[in-house]
Amino acid sequence: MIFKAIKLYENGFMTEPFAFGGEEGPQAFNSAVKYRSSLQNFLIDTGKEVILVDTGLPSEVPDAIPDEKTMIYMGTRIKDYVSALKDAGYTPEQVNKILITHKHADHTGELRAFPNAKIYVNEDETTAAEFSGIKNVIPVKFTDGAYHNFPESQKIADGVYYIKAKGHTNGNSIVIAEDGGLFYMFHGDITYTDEALYNNKLSVVFEDIAAARETLDRVREFIKNNPTVYCGTHTPQGYENLEANRVMDLDNPVPTVFPEIEFSKSKASGKYVCSICGYVYDPAENGGVAFSDLPEDWKCPRCKQPKSKFNPA
């Protein structure tokens, strides 16, 4: 098999309270500690099929402008998804299947570019707004039984498995590909950074915290018992692990490389972007109401995250 990262954003950051604070609360962690962030999705070429794991943000989403209050910033845009895919050596017409880890727009944003591919989605998320108008969605019912210590799975191709992993969202899933004696685990947001995996911490973004804990426990157990290359979406460690064929050792963490942060001087447009699902709040489409004038208990209409998860654009 051939595995490639489709690199979309770079040079971002996330705070420790965001990445670690799901169970103890963000106040238990140091907001001055920041980890590197990025955005990439992944491609599996089996030799018979080209399979994508997620499809990035919609190309029209404006770039965020981080400040000292920003909890997560994916970084500066490298390319739109289709252009990045072509840089990796593939065209949309070559793609046979797309496996969606979960509904958020940074994982589903360019599904429209693949009208001929079969799009596999956990059946619990097929009614989400992100899939509205997408005709080629296949609801996955996980009928193939257990995969190692994960109770529910679906075989997608020889050596490629789609696994139910509820928690971050109620329809969250992971993808594991077996090749050369290694297990390549492609995930959306089981953790946002590898430091959270090593420290056994959940992020503050979840729809079911008990299920998220159960999923992380299973992921860690799997990694302890199987040589696993852990490929995440929101940290450069995701593609660094892949490119190095690095097997995770939970007892010997890879040393942290901290980001170099320089806040942008760009002028904000008045729009705000949800850092979790990519929803854009535009005052012009909301009666002229400025984002700052929204009630403090206002939540993202798509993913229900609070105002604090939005960044100016």
Tab-separated table of C-alpha atoms in Angstrom:
chain	number	residue	atom	x	y	z
A	1	MET	CA	0.000	0.000	0.000
A	2	ILE	CA	0.948	3.639	-0.430
A	3	PHE	CA	-0.041	6.172	2.229
A	4	LYS	CA	0.103	9.926	1.735
A	5	ALA	CA	-0.831	13.005	3.744
A	6	ILE	CA	-2.886	15.630	1.908
A	7	LYS	CA	-1.450	18.764	3.513
A	8	LEU	CA	-3.821	21.724	3.737
A	9	TYR	CA	-2.762	24.116	6.550
A	10	GLU	CA	0.509	24.635	8.418
A	11	ASN	CA	2.156	26.608	11.255
A	12	GLY	CA	-0.836	26.641	13.587
A	13	PHE	CA	-1.114	26.101	17.327
A	14	MET	CA	-3.443	24.877	20.041
A	15	THR	CA	-3.437	25.531	23.769
A	16	GLU	CA	-2.997	22.863	26.414
A	17	PRO	CA	-6.399	23.628	28.007
A	18	PHE	CA	-8.036	22.955	24.629
A	19	ALA	CA	-6.144	19.736	23.933
A	20	PHE	CA	-6.158	18.314	27.492
A	21	GLY	CA	-9.141	19.818	29.308
A	22	GLY	CA	-12.043	17.541	28.387
A	23	GLU	CA	-12.376	15.767	31.716
A	24	GLU	CA	-10.644	17.921	34.343
A	25	GLY	CA	-11.755	21.159	32.679
A	26	PRO	CA	-9.587	23.678	30.792
A	27	GLN	CA	-8.884	25.605	33.998
A	28	ALA	CA	-6.719	22.683	35.184
A	29	PHE	CA	-4.141	23.339	32.457
A	30	ASN	CA	-1.737	26.087	31.465
A	31	SER	CA	-2.950	28.280	28.598
A	32	ALA	CA	0.621	29.492	28.055
A	33	VAL	CA	1.581	25.990	26.897
A	34	LYS	CA	0.883	25.612	23.193
A	35	TYR	CA	1.379	22.721	20.797
A	36	ARG	CA	1.820	22.731	17.045
A	37	SER	CA	-1.281	22.466	14.890
A	38	SER	CA	-2.008	21.966	11.203
A	39	LEU	CA	-4.635	20.390	8.973
A	40	GLN	CA	-4.079	17.363	6.797
A	41	ASN	CA	-6.133	14.414	5.661
A	42	PHE	CA	-4.876	11.111	4.295
A	43	LEU	CA	-4.883	8.870	1.225
A	44	ILE	CA	-4.578	5.079	0.975
A	45	ASP	CA	-3.578	3.579	-2.380
A	46	THR	CA	-4.125	-0.170	-2.146
A	47	GLY	CA	-2.878	-0.813	-5.676
A	48	LYS	CA	-6.452	-1.613	-6.702
A	49	GLU	CA	-8.293	1.369	-5.232
A	50	VAL	CA	-7.589	4.942	-4.146
A	51	ILE	CA	-9.243	5.615	-0.794
A	52	LEU	CA	-9.389	9.003	0.920
A	53	VAL	CA	-9.765	9.534	4.636
A	54	ASP	CA	-11.683	12.850	4.873
A	55	THR	CA	-11.666	15.808	2.473
A	56	GLY	CA	-10.639	19.019	4.243
A	57	LEU	CA	-12.386	22.360	4.626
A	58	PRO	CA	-14.539	23.918	1.903
A	59	SER	CA	-12.293	26.043	-0.307
A	60	GLU	CA	-14.384	29.165	0.344
A	61	VAL	CA	-13.888	29.179	4.129
A	62	PRO	CA	-11.955	32.378	4.973
A	63	ASP	CA	-8.615	32.232	6.736
A	64	ALA	CA	-8.706	32.723	10.500
A	65	ILE	CA	-6.759	35.501	12.249
A	66	PRO	CA	-5.525	34.219	15.637
A	67	ASP	CA	-4.963	36.345	18.715
A	68	GLU	CA	-3.917	35.789	22.335
A	69	LYS	CA	-7.333	34.278	23.172
A	70	THR	CA	-7.331	31.723	20.355
A	71	MET	CA	-7.649	28.131	21.604
A	72	ILE	CA	-6.873	26.402	18.302
A	73	TYR	CA	-5.627	27.793	15.015
A	74	MET	CA	-5.034	25.388	12.134
A	75	GLY	CA	-2.518	27.747	10.559
A	76	THR	CA	-2.077	29.314	7.158
A	77	ARG	CA	-3.590	27.711	4.083
A	78	ILE	CA	-1.209	25.758	1.874
A	79	LYS	CA	-3.687	24.797	-0.841
A	80	ASP	CA	-7.283	23.833	-1.341
A	81	TYR	CA	-8.046	20.127	-1.050
A	82	VAL	CA	-8.245	19.234	-4.741
A	83	SER	CA	-5.003	21.085	-5.530
A	84	ALA	CA	-3.239	19.375	-2.612
A	85	LEU	CA	-4.550	16.030	-3.818
A	86	LYS	CA	-3.091	16.705	-7.262
A	87	ASP	CA	0.242	17.636	-5.651
A	88	ALA	CA	0.183	14.175	-4.055
A	89	GLY	CA	-0.160	12.691	-7.534
A	90	TYR	CA	-3.888	11.965	-7.747
A	91	THR	CA	-6.984	13.444	-9.362
A	92	PRO	CA	-10.586	13.317	-8.099
A	93	GLU	CA	-11.475	10.934	-10.931
A	94	GLN	CA	-9.058	8.311	-9.546
A	95	VAL	CA	-10.727	8.179	-6.131
A	96	ASN	CA	-12.915	5.129	-5.573
A	97	LYS	CA	-13.906	5.493	-1.923
A	98	ILE	CA	-13.927	8.146	0.791
A	99	LEU	CA	-14.024	7.197	4.477
A	100	ILE	CA	-15.331	9.959	6.733
A	101	THR	CA	-14.062	10.050	10.309
A	102	HIS	CA	-16.845	12.444	11.328
A	103	LYS	CA	-19.163	15.159	10.087
A	104	HIS	CA	-17.222	18.367	10.866
A	105	ALA	CA	-16.439	20.474	7.810
A	106	ASP	CA	-12.660	20.190	8.140
A	107	HIS	CA	-13.211	16.496	7.377
A	108	THR	CA	-16.076	16.702	4.869
A	109	GLY	CA	-15.637	20.078	3.179
A	110	GLU	CA	-14.830	18.967	-0.375
A	111	LEU	CA	-17.001	15.865	-0.776
A	112	ARG	CA	-18.717	17.737	-3.608
A	113	ALA	CA	-15.521	17.342	-5.657
A	114	PHE	CA	-15.954	13.553	-5.806
A	115	PRO	CA	-19.369	12.792	-7.350
A	116	ASN	CA	-18.246	9.349	-8.538
A	117	ALA	CA	-16.662	8.062	-5.316
A	118	LYS	CA	-18.508	5.978	-2.747
A	119	ILE	CA	-18.615	7.971	0.492
A	120	TYR	CA	-18.716	5.833	3.633
A	121	VAL	CA	-20.262	7.494	6.692
A	122	ASN	CA	-21.190	6.066	10.086
A	123	GLU	CA	-24.970	5.586	9.808
A	124	ASP	CA	-25.410	7.714	12.955
A	125	GLU	CA	-24.212	10.829	11.067
A	126	THR	CA	-25.731	10.545	7.604
A	127	THR	CA	-28.450	13.081	8.435
A	128	ALA	CA	-25.924	15.757	9.473
A	129	ALA	CA	-26.058	19.062	7.586
A	130	GLU	CA	-22.569	18.478	6.164
A	131	PHE	CA	-23.941	15.640	4.002
A	132	SER	CA	-26.951	17.557	2.704
A	133	GLY	CA	-27.079	17.334	-1.079
A	134	ILE	CA	-24.369	14.669	-1.264
A	135	LYS	CA	-25.952	11.833	-3.249
A	136	ASN	CA	-23.281	9.130	-3.051
A	137	VAL	CA	-23.255	8.520	0.718
A	138	ILE	CA	-23.220	4.919	1.946
A	139	PRO	CA	-24.393	4.506	5.566
A	140	VAL	CA	-22.054	2.136	7.404
A	141	LYS	CA	-23.745	-0.258	9.819
A	142	PHE	CA	-20.560	-1.968	11.121
A	143	THR	CA	-21.757	-5.491	10.422
A	144	ASP	CA	-18.364	-7.238	10.411
A	145	GLY	CA	-18.083	-7.614	14.183
A	146	ALA	CA	-15.079	-6.882	16.351
A	147	TYR	CA	-11.702	-5.724	15.091
A	148	HIS	CA	-9.122	-6.552	17.771
A	149	ASN	CA	-10.402	-4.733	20.889
A	150	PHE	CA	-12.871	-2.519	18.995
A	151	PRO	CA	-16.370	-4.065	19.168
A	152	GLU	CA	-17.746	-2.802	15.817
A	153	SER	CA	-16.082	-2.629	12.422
A	154	GLN	CA	-16.639	-2.770	8.668
A	155	LYS	CA	-14.098	-4.147	6.208
A	156	ILE	CA	-13.741	-1.669	3.335
A	157	ALA	CA	-10.996	-3.358	1.316
A	158	ASP	CA	-8.320	-5.966	1.911
A	159	GLY	CA	-6.411	-4.662	4.920
A	160	VAL	CA	-8.566	-1.544	5.375
A	161	TYR	CA	-11.078	-1.332	8.219
A	162	TYR	CA	-13.604	1.306	9.280
A	163	ILE	CA	-14.191	1.259	13.034
A	164	LYS	CA	-16.856	2.828	15.226
A	165	ALA	CA	-15.235	5.241	17.704
A	166	LYS	CA	-18.004	7.337	19.256
A	167	GLY	CA	-17.236	10.306	21.483
A	168	HIS	CA	-15.811	13.331	19.690
A	169	THR	CA	-19.066	13.139	17.751
A	170	ASN	CA	-21.784	10.539	18.097
A	171	GLY	CA	-20.856	9.140	14.695
A	172	ASN	CA	-17.094	9.357	15.036
A	173	SER	CA	-15.046	6.611	13.365
A	174	ILE	CA	-11.413	5.691	12.760
A	175	VAL	CA	-9.679	3.933	9.875
A	176	ILE	CA	-6.988	1.282	10.305
A	177	ALA	CA	-4.937	-0.037	7.396
A	178	GLU	CA	-2.661	-3.058	7.758
A	179	ASP	CA	0.548	-3.136	5.736
A	180	GLY	CA	4.017	-4.599	6.191
A	181	GLY	CA	3.327	-5.778	9.728
A	182	LEU	CA	2.240	-2.307	10.864
A	183	PHE	CA	-1.174	-0.833	11.674
A	184	TYR	CA	-1.770	2.659	10.309
A	185	MET	CA	-4.428	4.402	12.389
A	186	PHE	CA	-5.996	7.382	10.619
A	187	HIS	CA	-8.256	9.352	12.920
A	188	GLY	CA	-10.108	12.632	13.012
A	189	ASP	CA	-9.970	14.016	16.511
A	190	ILE	CA	-9.496	11.156	18.965
A	191	THR	CA	-6.773	13.494	20.187
A	192	TYR	CA	-5.849	16.839	18.663
A	193	THR	CA	-2.156	16.394	19.429
A	194	ASP	CA	0.000	13.366	20.220
A	195	GLU	CA	0.916	14.836	23.603
A	196	ALA	CA	-2.708	14.257	24.631
A	197	LEU	CA	-2.416	10.598	23.583
A	198	TYR	CA	0.750	10.130	25.645
A	199	ASN	CA	-0.791	11.910	28.645
A	200	ASN	CA	-4.152	10.108	28.262
A	201	LYS	CA	-6.142	13.358	27.986
A	202	LEU	CA	-9.317	14.238	26.099
A	203	SER	CA	-9.885	17.535	24.338
A	204	VAL	CA	-12.683	19.908	25.261
A	205	VAL	CA	-14.566	19.023	22.048
A	206	PHE	CA	-16.940	16.092	22.395
A	207	GLU	CA	-20.588	15.126	22.052
A	208	ASP	CA	-20.356	12.219	24.516
A	209	ILE	CA	-17.566	12.460	27.087
A	210	ALA	CA	-18.096	8.942	28.484
A	211	ALA	CA	-17.912	7.452	24.985
A	212	ALA	CA	-14.857	9.597	24.164
A	213	ARG	CA	-13.098	8.199	27.233
A	214	GLU	CA	-14.000	4.641	26.259
A	215	THR	CA	-12.718	5.220	22.725
A	216	LEU	CA	-9.426	6.734	23.885
A	217	ASP	CA	-8.932	3.809	26.280
A	218	ARG	CA	-9.459	1.380	23.401
A	219	VAL	CA	-7.089	3.312	21.144
A	220	ARG	CA	-4.367	3.269	23.794
A	221	GLU	CA	-4.903	-0.449	24.433
A	222	PHE	CA	-4.677	-1.153	20.700
A	223	ILE	CA	-1.441	0.835	20.427
A	224	LYS	CA	0.073	-1.028	23.385
A	225	ASN	CA	-0.670	-4.388	21.767
A	226	ASN	CA	-0.035	-3.634	18.083
A	227	PRO	CA	2.735	-1.726	16.249
A	228	THR	CA	0.755	1.376	15.311
A	229	VAL	CA	1.549	4.462	13.251
A	230	TYR	CA	-0.798	7.119	14.669
A	231	CYS	CA	-1.893	9.618	12.016
A	232	GLY	CA	-3.880	12.606	13.284
A	233	THR	CA	-5.548	15.459	11.440
A	234	HIS	CA	-4.680	18.531	13.502
A	235	THR	CA	-1.001	18.153	14.339
A	236	PRO	CA	2.113	17.930	12.140
A	237	GLN	CA	2.900	14.806	14.158
A	238	GLY	CA	0.201	13.128	12.056
A	239	TYR	CA	2.204	13.284	8.839
A	240	GLU	CA	5.568	13.152	10.615
A	241	ASN	CA	4.620	9.786	12.113
A	242	LEU	CA	3.508	8.577	8.688
A	243	GLU	CA	6.579	9.776	6.822
A	244	ALA	CA	8.906	8.221	9.427
A	245	ASN	CA	6.838	5.022	9.785
A	246	ARG	CA	7.066	5.818	13.491
A	247	VAL	CA	5.489	3.224	15.782
A	248	MET	CA	3.942	4.818	18.854
A	249	ASP	CA	5.476	3.906	22.213
A	250	LEU	CA	3.227	5.292	24.953
A	251	ASP	CA	5.975	4.880	27.550
A	252	ASN	CA	8.529	6.838	25.535
A	253	PRO	CA	6.931	9.971	24.062
A	254	VAL	CA	8.485	11.714	21.110
A	255	PRO	CA	9.936	15.010	22.423
A	256	THR	CA	7.591	17.955	21.964
A	257	VAL	CA	8.494	20.609	19.426
A	258	PHE	CA	6.733	23.809	20.445
A	259	PRO	CA	5.369	26.244	17.848
A	260	GLU	CA	6.833	29.612	17.028
A	261	ILE	CA	3.886	32.003	17.264
A	262	GLU	CA	3.630	35.377	15.602
A	263	PHE	CA	0.164	36.893	15.663
A	264	SER	CA	-1.054	38.294	12.377
A	265	LYS	CA	-1.545	42.023	11.820
A	266	SER	CA	-4.154	41.371	9.140
A	267	LYS	CA	-7.355	43.352	9.361
A	268	ALA	CA	-10.365	41.312	10.422
A	269	SER	CA	-13.347	41.195	8.066
A	270	GLY	CA	-16.028	41.013	10.770
A	271	LYS	CA	-16.646	37.348	9.959
A	272	TYR	CA	-15.801	34.625	12.471
A	273	VAL	CA	-14.934	30.992	11.780
A	274	CYS	CA	-15.678	28.084	14.107
A	275	SER	CA	-12.356	26.353	14.771
A	276	ILE	CA	-14.145	23.043	15.300
A	277	CYS	CA	-16.509	22.646	12.358
A	278	GLY	CA	-15.632	25.506	9.981
A	279	TYR	CA	-18.991	27.295	10.225
A	280	VAL	CA	-18.650	30.943	9.166
A	281	TYR	CA	-20.600	33.588	11.087
A	282	ASP	CA	-21.174	36.521	8.746
A	283	PRO	CA	-22.958	39.562	10.241
A	284	ALA	CA	-24.298	40.422	6.780
A	285	GLU	CA	-26.247	37.150	6.782
A	286	ASN	CA	-27.450	37.597	10.366
A	287	GLY	CA	-29.247	40.933	10.389
A	288	GLY	CA	-26.053	42.935	10.761
A	289	VAL	CA	-25.454	41.629	14.299
A	290	ALA	CA	-21.728	41.749	15.088
A	291	PHE	CA	-20.217	38.602	16.551
A	292	SER	CA	-19.241	40.505	19.706
A	293	ASP	CA	-22.896	41.454	20.223
A	294	LEU	CA	-24.122	37.869	20.284
A	295	PRO	CA	-25.185	36.611	23.740
A	296	GLU	CA	-22.398	34.955	25.719
A	297	ASP	CA	-24.339	31.686	25.763
A	298	TRP	CA	-24.682	31.688	21.958
A	299	LYS	CA	-23.401	28.489	20.338
A	300	CYS	CA	-22.324	27.488	16.862
A	301	PRO	CA	-25.506	26.529	15.002
A	302	ARG	CA	-23.743	23.579	13.403
A	303	CYS	CA	-21.576	21.919	16.092
A	304	LYS	CA	-22.981	23.640	19.234
A	305	GLN	CA	-19.574	24.843	20.444
A	306	PRO	CA	-19.404	28.140	22.388
A	307	LYS	CA	-18.238	31.545	21.125
A	308	SER	CA	-14.780	30.919	22.570
A	309	LYS	CA	-14.125	28.353	19.808
A	310	PHE	CA	-14.522	31.002	17.067
A	311	ASN	CA	-11.652	32.941	15.513
A	312	PRO	CA	-11.878	36.226	13.596
A	313	ALA	CA	-11.438	35.913	9.829
